[in-house]
Amino acid sequence: MRRRCVRATTALALSAYVSFRPARADADEALADFKAGRYLEASAEIQAVVDRTPAYDYGYFLLGHCMLKMRRAADAQLQFRRALILNPTRAEYYQGFALALNASGNWPLMIHATTDGIARATDPRTRAALLALRAYAWSALRRWKSAVRDLEEVQRTQAEPWVLAFLGKARFASGAWADAIPPLRQALEASPDDTVVLRLLAECSLRLAADEQDPVRKKFTYTQSLAYAQRLASVSPGDLDAVNLVGRAALGAGRLVQAENVFRHVLAHNPRQCYALANLGRTYMAAARWAEAEAYLRNATACAPRLTTVYESLGELYLQLGKPQEAADAFRRAEEIEPTHTLTDPGAVIPVLQPR
């Protein structure tokens, strides 16, 4: 998703400047070569121009893009800086500088550059491009709420599928699962087999279902997650994580036979799939198959000895079996691993249904 988003933000950022005409006629040939993909020729031609006219800010801007296309990020930053020193009023120069900073992974400075550009942008498309670039930098720093704010503004003027998918991902990562679903569904309409969007929709629904208190709505939301997960698995059948997602949703929806078959399928292909071991144990707990549940949960502790959710599951199991000491030991182990913990992956193991 991140690679696709940066490609899209880069395309959006480039779309405005390539239509500009150079301020000097002798840069026309360089611009033509650039548009034709002849970046080495374009850089040589524009370098000759700026050598003759050192105050030509657009020349340094175009040279910076040539350097970017040739994957010379440090040289690109230098050229964009020169353009900005000569003319700090052009929002597209900040765009170029931000793209060069993105190529080198300098997220804090990229945020600073895009913020300066946004303050100077008068064209809505240029502003949207700068906001999208800043959102990408925020996401690289895991500042998801800041990314959401920028992407919501982009969406108002640029509601393309990649923007909707990026916004959905940012809302999902910030914990706003319900808010993530509408833009993800819109993105899915444009690309029904998009595996990233399908996975996010399945995961959003899983987390919403886990938090839902009403049992009817809970089962309905798990069933929605199952539908997205099954579509994902049909598009990418070789992806064990996608198949495992089907099992998680089936377990939550109470389809225990389906969940058991899915988790066994995953483990047949990869016996070290620790979450599948844990979730198969939880499936057997839901079916009151206690001995099998304990065996798989014990295997899961050997597979992932620091996964707190496995010890919590064992604690629940031993309480059901009337073994308070074993339950206390399991809960104590979970607390030792992660004191007063919150789950690092709360959707990885579905809360057990009432045993039946």
Tab-separated table of C-alpha atoms in Angstrom:
chain	number	residue	atom	x	y	z
A	1	MET	CA	0.000	0.000	0.000
A	2	ARG	CA	2.734	2.475	0.949
A	3	ARG	CA	4.631	1.960	-2.307
A	4	ARG	CA	1.445	2.379	-4.335
A	5	CYS	CA	0.514	5.527	-2.416
A	6	VAL	CA	3.863	7.185	-2.941
A	7	ARG	CA	3.708	6.401	-6.667
A	8	ALA	CA	0.276	8.017	-6.812
A	9	THR	CA	1.302	11.067	-4.770
A	10	THR	CA	4.370	11.453	-6.972
A	11	ALA	CA	2.225	11.317	-10.109
A	12	LEU	CA	-0.128	13.909	-8.639
A	13	ALA	CA	2.792	16.126	-7.708
A	14	LEU	CA	4.340	15.878	-11.181
A	15	SER	CA	1.134	16.405	-13.126
A	16	ALA	CA	1.018	20.159	-12.600
A	17	TYR	CA	4.573	21.149	-13.337
A	18	VAL	CA	5.070	19.239	-16.600
A	19	SER	CA	2.440	21.429	-18.249
A	20	PHE	CA	4.298	24.643	-17.395
A	21	ARG	CA	6.233	26.408	-20.113
A	22	PRO	CA	9.766	27.372	-19.151
A	23	ALA	CA	10.421	31.005	-18.440
A	24	ARG	CA	13.234	30.870	-21.035
A	25	ALA	CA	12.862	29.696	-24.613
A	26	ASP	CA	16.227	27.920	-24.548
A	27	ALA	CA	14.869	25.490	-21.936
A	28	ASP	CA	12.149	24.251	-24.311
A	29	GLU	CA	14.326	21.472	-25.709
A	30	ALA	CA	15.288	20.298	-22.238
A	31	LEU	CA	11.643	20.147	-21.204
A	32	ALA	CA	10.766	18.219	-24.362
A	33	ASP	CA	13.512	15.688	-23.611
A	34	PHE	CA	12.281	15.371	-20.032
A	35	LYS	CA	8.710	14.663	-21.130
A	36	ALA	CA	10.060	12.070	-23.571
A	37	GLY	CA	11.951	10.312	-20.777
A	38	ARG	CA	15.423	11.380	-21.949
A	39	TYR	CA	16.504	12.544	-18.520
A	40	LEU	CA	20.258	12.463	-19.064
A	41	GLU	CA	19.947	14.625	-22.189
A	42	ALA	CA	17.501	16.953	-20.449
A	43	SER	CA	19.805	17.394	-17.452
A	44	ALA	CA	22.776	18.244	-19.690
A	45	GLU	CA	20.738	20.785	-21.643
A	46	ILE	CA	19.257	22.482	-18.584
A	47	GLN	CA	22.644	22.476	-16.830
A	48	ALA	CA	24.023	24.476	-19.764
A	49	VAL	CA	21.147	26.917	-19.367
A	50	VAL	CA	21.689	27.518	-15.637
A	51	ASP	CA	25.436	27.772	-16.153
A	52	ARG	CA	24.764	30.709	-18.489
A	53	THR	CA	21.990	32.128	-16.305
A	54	PRO	CA	22.640	31.273	-12.617
A	55	ALA	CA	19.555	33.193	-11.470
A	56	TYR	CA	17.174	31.038	-13.537
A	57	ASP	CA	15.143	29.399	-10.732
A	58	TYR	CA	12.931	27.265	-13.011
A	59	GLY	CA	16.048	25.729	-14.530
A	60	TYR	CA	17.156	24.405	-11.144
A	61	PHE	CA	13.632	23.132	-10.532
A	62	LEU	CA	13.645	21.183	-13.796
A	63	LEU	CA	17.179	19.959	-13.120
A	64	GLY	CA	16.026	18.681	-9.734
A	65	HIS	CA	13.348	16.562	-11.401
A	66	CYS	CA	15.912	15.203	-13.833
A	67	MET	CA	18.047	14.135	-10.876
A	68	LEU	CA	15.035	12.503	-9.252
A	69	LYS	CA	14.254	10.525	-12.390
A	70	MET	CA	17.861	9.334	-12.457
A	71	ARG	CA	17.521	8.320	-8.762
A	72	ARG	CA	20.035	10.862	-7.536
A	73	ALA	CA	18.061	12.090	-4.539
A	74	ALA	CA	20.873	14.085	-2.894
A	75	ASP	CA	21.599	15.972	-6.129
A	76	ALA	CA	17.863	16.568	-6.586
A	77	GLN	CA	17.601	18.105	-3.117
A	78	LEU	CA	20.490	20.444	-3.929
A	79	GLN	CA	18.859	21.652	-7.153
A	80	PHE	CA	15.450	22.191	-5.534
A	81	ARG	CA	17.102	24.113	-2.695
A	82	ARG	CA	18.736	26.378	-5.284
A	83	ALA	CA	15.376	26.986	-6.936
A	84	LEU	CA	13.797	27.844	-3.573
A	85	ILE	CA	16.602	30.213	-2.613
A	86	LEU	CA	16.078	32.112	-5.864
A	87	ASN	CA	12.271	32.041	-5.660
A	88	PRO	CA	10.672	30.897	-2.389
A	89	THR	CA	7.152	31.800	-3.530
A	90	ARG	CA	6.495	28.893	-5.945
A	91	ALA	CA	4.503	26.086	-4.311
A	92	GLU	CA	5.609	23.601	-7.000
A	93	TYR	CA	9.247	24.092	-5.953
A	94	TYR	CA	8.336	22.866	-2.478
A	95	GLN	CA	6.610	19.942	-4.174
A	96	GLY	CA	9.812	18.994	-5.947
A	97	PHE	CA	11.873	19.399	-2.796
A	98	ALA	CA	9.406	17.205	-0.887
A	99	LEU	CA	9.675	14.491	-3.558
A	100	ALA	CA	13.456	14.519	-3.234
A	101	LEU	CA	13.192	14.297	0.555
A	102	ASN	CA	10.758	11.412	0.172
A	103	ALA	CA	13.295	9.567	-1.983
A	104	SER	CA	15.844	9.852	0.836
A	105	GLY	CA	13.344	9.127	3.646
A	106	ASN	CA	13.782	12.456	5.422
A	107	TRP	CA	10.225	12.596	6.758
A	108	PRO	CA	10.486	15.511	9.255
A	109	LEU	CA	12.056	17.828	6.676
A	110	MET	CA	9.563	16.596	4.076
A	111	ILE	CA	6.719	17.628	6.389
A	112	HIS	CA	8.321	21.041	6.838
A	113	ALA	CA	8.746	21.495	3.063
A	114	THR	CA	5.183	20.449	2.222
A	115	THR	CA	3.786	22.692	4.965
A	116	ASP	CA	5.652	25.669	3.497
A	117	GLY	CA	4.379	24.753	0.043
A	118	ILE	CA	0.779	24.396	1.217
A	119	ALA	CA	0.948	27.909	2.688
A	120	ARG	CA	1.907	29.233	-0.768
A	121	ALA	CA	-0.333	27.056	-2.959
A	122	THR	CA	-3.126	28.843	-4.812
A	123	ASP	CA	-3.952	26.107	-7.321
A	124	PRO	CA	-6.230	23.395	-5.805
A	125	ARG	CA	-4.414	20.580	-7.618
A	126	THR	CA	-1.012	21.714	-6.378
A	127	ARG	CA	-2.370	22.040	-2.843
A	128	ALA	CA	-3.849	18.534	-3.046
A	129	ALA	CA	-0.514	17.148	-4.238
A	130	LEU	CA	1.337	18.772	-1.343
A	131	LEU	CA	-1.242	17.542	1.168
A	132	ALA	CA	-0.960	14.002	-0.207
A	133	LEU	CA	2.825	14.115	0.049
A	134	ARG	CA	2.625	15.397	3.618
A	135	ALA	CA	0.119	12.648	4.473
A	136	TYR	CA	2.595	10.091	3.166
A	137	ALA	CA	5.311	11.540	5.406
A	138	TRP	CA	2.945	11.514	8.394
A	139	SER	CA	2.141	7.867	7.694
A	140	ALA	CA	5.832	6.970	7.499
A	141	LEU	CA	6.165	8.403	11.021
A	142	ARG	CA	2.983	6.572	12.136
A	143	ARG	CA	1.300	9.932	12.753
A	144	TRP	CA	-1.937	8.553	11.422
A	145	LYS	CA	-4.357	11.164	12.724
A	146	SER	CA	-2.346	13.899	11.032
A	147	ALA	CA	-2.346	11.854	7.828
A	148	VAL	CA	-6.129	11.469	8.083
A	149	ARG	CA	-6.632	15.232	8.348
A	150	ASP	CA	-4.588	15.887	5.219
A	151	LEU	CA	-6.185	13.076	3.236
A	152	GLU	CA	-9.699	14.205	4.143
A	153	GLU	CA	-8.894	17.568	2.562
A	154	VAL	CA	-7.395	15.863	-0.488
A	155	GLN	CA	-10.538	13.738	-0.837
A	156	ARG	CA	-12.693	16.844	-1.122
A	157	THR	CA	-10.940	17.836	-4.355
A	158	GLN	CA	-9.286	14.601	-5.520
A	159	ALA	CA	-11.512	11.606	-4.692
A	160	GLU	CA	-9.532	9.114	-6.744
A	161	PRO	CA	-9.443	5.432	-5.712
A	162	TRP	CA	-5.873	5.608	-4.390
A	163	VAL	CA	-6.804	8.602	-2.202
A	164	LEU	CA	-9.816	6.715	-0.823
A	165	ALA	CA	-7.710	3.613	-0.152
A	166	PHE	CA	-4.993	5.674	1.535
A	167	LEU	CA	-7.573	7.488	3.664
A	168	GLY	CA	-9.131	4.161	4.640
A	169	LYS	CA	-5.749	2.781	5.637
A	170	ALA	CA	-4.914	5.874	7.686
A	171	ARG	CA	-8.242	5.763	9.523
A	172	PHE	CA	-7.801	2.036	10.138
A	173	ALA	CA	-4.301	2.568	11.540
A	174	SER	CA	-5.569	5.350	13.807
A	175	GLY	CA	-8.199	2.998	15.253
A	176	ALA	CA	-11.167	4.646	13.523
A	177	TRP	CA	-12.375	1.370	12.035
A	178	ALA	CA	-15.968	2.404	11.363
A	179	ASP	CA	-14.834	5.603	9.624
A	180	ALA	CA	-12.350	3.630	7.514
A	181	ILE	CA	-15.024	1.481	5.889
A	182	PRO	CA	-16.864	4.067	3.682
A	183	PRO	CA	-13.811	5.239	1.676
A	184	LEU	CA	-12.552	1.664	1.425
A	185	ARG	CA	-15.878	0.535	-0.003
A	186	GLN	CA	-15.748	3.372	-2.537
A	187	ALA	CA	-12.220	2.345	-3.502
A	188	LEU	CA	-13.366	-1.264	-3.877
A	189	GLU	CA	-16.087	-0.219	-6.327
A	190	ALA	CA	-13.380	1.084	-8.641
A	191	SER	CA	-11.183	-1.984	-8.189
A	192	PRO	CA	-13.186	-5.024	-6.954
A	193	ASP	CA	-10.146	-7.306	-6.748
A	194	ASP	CA	-7.861	-4.917	-4.873
A	195	THR	CA	-6.266	-7.183	-2.264
A	196	VAL	CA	-5.090	-4.330	-0.032
A	197	VAL	CA	-8.562	-2.817	0.180
A	198	LEU	CA	-10.235	-6.204	0.712
A	199	ARG	CA	-7.824	-7.017	3.541
A	200	LEU	CA	-8.419	-3.678	5.224
A	201	LEU	CA	-12.197	-4.062	4.960
A	202	ALA	CA	-12.026	-7.558	6.476
A	203	GLU	CA	-9.775	-6.350	9.299
A	204	CYS	CA	-11.940	-3.285	10.015
A	205	SER	CA	-15.031	-5.452	10.290
A	206	LEU	CA	-13.222	-7.921	12.570
A	207	ARG	CA	-12.270	-5.185	15.009
A	208	LEU	CA	-15.702	-3.604	14.937
A	209	ALA	CA	-17.286	-6.997	15.603
A	210	ALA	CA	-14.942	-7.666	18.527
A	211	ASP	CA	-16.047	-4.376	20.145
A	212	GLU	CA	-19.760	-4.799	19.370
A	213	GLN	CA	-21.905	-5.561	22.413
A	214	ASP	CA	-25.153	-6.457	20.678
A	215	PRO	CA	-24.950	-10.171	19.759
A	216	VAL	CA	-27.025	-9.834	16.579
A	217	ARG	CA	-24.954	-6.942	15.239
A	218	LYS	CA	-21.797	-8.705	16.381
A	219	LYS	CA	-22.544	-11.802	14.328
A	220	PHE	CA	-23.646	-9.698	11.350
A	221	THR	CA	-20.376	-7.725	11.391
A	222	TYR	CA	-18.302	-10.901	11.645
A	223	THR	CA	-20.258	-12.229	8.669
A	224	GLN	CA	-19.423	-9.079	6.705
A	225	SER	CA	-15.766	-9.586	7.549
A	226	LEU	CA	-16.033	-13.180	6.393
A	227	ALA	CA	-17.430	-12.085	3.022
A	228	TYR	CA	-14.506	-9.695	2.438
A	229	ALA	CA	-11.994	-12.280	3.639
A	230	GLN	CA	-13.384	-14.943	1.311
A	231	ARG	CA	-13.167	-12.550	-1.639
A	232	LEU	CA	-9.583	-11.784	-0.669
A	233	ALA	CA	-8.687	-15.471	-0.443
A	234	SER	CA	-10.302	-16.175	-3.814
A	235	VAL	CA	-8.201	-13.440	-5.430
A	236	SER	CA	-4.978	-14.554	-3.714
A	237	PRO	CA	-5.419	-18.254	-2.844
A	238	GLY	CA	-1.718	-18.760	-2.204
A	239	ASP	CA	-1.674	-16.116	0.536
A	240	LEU	CA	-1.874	-17.989	3.841
A	241	ASP	CA	-2.498	-14.767	5.756
A	242	ALA	CA	-5.590	-14.179	3.620
A	243	VAL	CA	-6.768	-17.748	4.224
A	244	ASN	CA	-6.108	-17.358	7.948
A	245	LEU	CA	-8.223	-14.206	7.880
A	246	VAL	CA	-11.134	-16.290	6.593
A	247	GLY	CA	-10.733	-18.582	9.585
A	248	ARG	CA	-10.658	-15.696	12.046
A	249	ALA	CA	-13.865	-14.241	10.612
A	250	ALA	CA	-15.555	-17.663	10.483
A	251	LEU	CA	-14.676	-18.247	14.155
A	252	GLY	CA	-16.160	-14.896	15.126
A	253	ALA	CA	-19.301	-15.613	13.100
A	254	GLY	CA	-19.742	-18.946	14.906
A	255	ARG	CA	-19.012	-21.082	11.839
A	256	LEU	CA	-16.788	-23.429	13.778
A	257	VAL	CA	-16.516	-26.224	11.230
A	258	GLN	CA	-15.406	-23.756	8.562
A	259	ALA	CA	-12.952	-22.132	10.985
A	260	GLU	CA	-11.477	-25.497	11.958
A	261	ASN	CA	-11.031	-26.515	8.321
A	262	VAL	CA	-9.392	-23.219	7.435
A	263	PHE	CA	-6.925	-23.250	10.330
A	264	ARG	CA	-6.025	-26.878	9.630
A	265	HIS	CA	-5.444	-25.957	5.981
A	266	VAL	CA	-3.113	-23.133	7.021
A	267	LEU	CA	-1.190	-25.375	9.404
A	268	ALA	CA	-0.902	-28.120	6.794
A	269	HIS	CA	0.959	-25.636	4.608
A	270	ASN	CA	2.885	-23.960	7.433
A	271	PRO	CA	2.979	-25.744	10.812
A	272	ARG	CA	4.744	-22.721	12.329
A	273	GLN	CA	1.838	-20.355	11.701
A	274	CYS	CA	1.524	-19.410	15.359
A	275	TYR	CA	-1.717	-17.443	15.105
A	276	ALA	CA	-3.383	-20.343	13.314
A	277	LEU	CA	-2.364	-22.654	16.170
A	278	ALA	CA	-3.819	-20.247	18.710
A	279	ASN	CA	-7.012	-19.676	16.779
A	280	LEU	CA	-7.540	-23.395	16.212
A	281	GLY	CA	-7.253	-23.805	19.964
A	282	ARG	CA	-9.848	-21.070	20.414
A	283	THR	CA	-12.088	-22.774	17.881
A	284	TYR	CA	-11.967	-25.980	19.891
A	285	MET	CA	-12.722	-23.984	23.046
A	286	ALA	CA	-15.845	-22.604	21.395
A	287	ALA	CA	-16.856	-26.182	20.534
A	288	ALA	CA	-16.095	-27.367	24.117
A	289	ARG	CA	-13.415	-29.730	22.793
A	290	TRP	CA	-11.189	-28.997	25.747
A	291	ALA	CA	-8.402	-31.532	25.314
A	292	GLU	CA	-7.805	-30.523	21.699
A	293	ALA	CA	-8.016	-26.845	22.635
A	294	GLU	CA	-5.380	-27.241	25.340
A	295	ALA	CA	-3.060	-29.181	23.040
A	296	TYR	CA	-3.108	-26.536	20.316
A	297	LEU	CA	-2.789	-23.646	22.730
A	298	ARG	CA	0.212	-25.356	24.329
A	299	ASN	CA	1.713	-25.768	20.874
A	300	ALA	CA	1.081	-22.072	20.288
A	301	THR	CA	3.048	-21.140	23.439
A	302	ALA	CA	6.012	-23.104	22.082
A	303	CYS	CA	5.610	-21.466	18.677
A	304	ALA	CA	5.250	-17.914	20.048
A	305	PRO	CA	6.381	-17.939	23.684
A	306	ARG	CA	5.813	-14.202	24.120
A	307	LEU	CA	2.338	-13.954	22.608
A	308	THR	CA	0.189	-12.810	25.509
A	309	THR	CA	-3.129	-13.712	23.874
A	310	VAL	CA	-2.195	-17.401	23.917
A	311	TYR	CA	-1.696	-17.381	27.691
A	312	GLU	CA	-4.940	-15.472	28.132
A	313	SER	CA	-6.698	-18.160	26.120
A	314	LEU	CA	-5.151	-20.859	28.281
A	315	GLY	CA	-6.281	-18.972	31.362
A	316	GLU	CA	-9.850	-18.904	30.059
A	317	LEU	CA	-9.657	-22.583	29.180
A	318	TYR	CA	-8.462	-23.622	32.638
A	319	LEU	CA	-11.204	-21.551	34.266
A	320	GLN	CA	-13.734	-23.453	32.164
A	321	LEU	CA	-12.136	-26.730	33.284
A	322	GLY	CA	-12.226	-25.746	36.956
A	323	LYS	CA	-8.432	-25.475	37.297
A	324	PRO	CA	-7.954	-22.120	39.038
A	325	GLN	CA	-4.245	-22.618	39.798
A	326	GLU	CA	-3.381	-23.390	36.167
A	327	ALA	CA	-5.542	-20.439	35.083
A	328	ALA	CA	-3.740	-18.118	37.501
A	329	ASP	CA	-0.356	-19.331	36.209
A	330	ALA	CA	-1.388	-18.629	32.613
A	331	PHE	CA	-2.686	-15.148	33.391
A	332	ARG	CA	0.425	-14.418	35.447
A	333	ARG	CA	2.600	-15.395	32.494
A	334	ALA	CA	0.684	-13.002	30.234
A	335	GLU	CA	1.216	-10.230	32.776
A	336	GLU	CA	4.941	-10.987	33.007
A	337	ILE	CA	5.334	-10.696	29.251
A	338	GLU	CA	3.364	-7.486	28.971
A	339	PRO	CA	2.598	-5.865	32.344
A	340	THR	CA	-0.848	-4.249	32.433
A	341	HIS	CA	-0.741	-4.983	28.750
A	342	THR	CA	-2.895	-4.023	25.843
A	343	LEU	CA	-2.894	-6.434	22.963
A	344	THR	CA	-0.275	-5.672	20.340
A	345	ASP	CA	-2.500	-7.233	17.695
A	346	PRO	CA	-6.030	-7.260	19.120
A	347	GLY	CA	-7.515	-8.729	15.962
A	348	ALA	CA	-5.085	-11.640	15.710
A	349	VAL	CA	-7.056	-13.895	18.067
A	350	ILE	CA	-10.824	-13.627	18.117
A	351	PRO	CA	-12.489	-13.591	21.556
A	352	VAL	CA	-13.935	-17.013	22.175
A	353	LEU	CA	-17.630	-17.621	21.716
A	354	GLN	CA	-19.599	-19.096	24.569
A	355	PRO	CA	-18.604	-22.815	24.657
A	356	ARG	CA	-21.301	-25.111	23.378
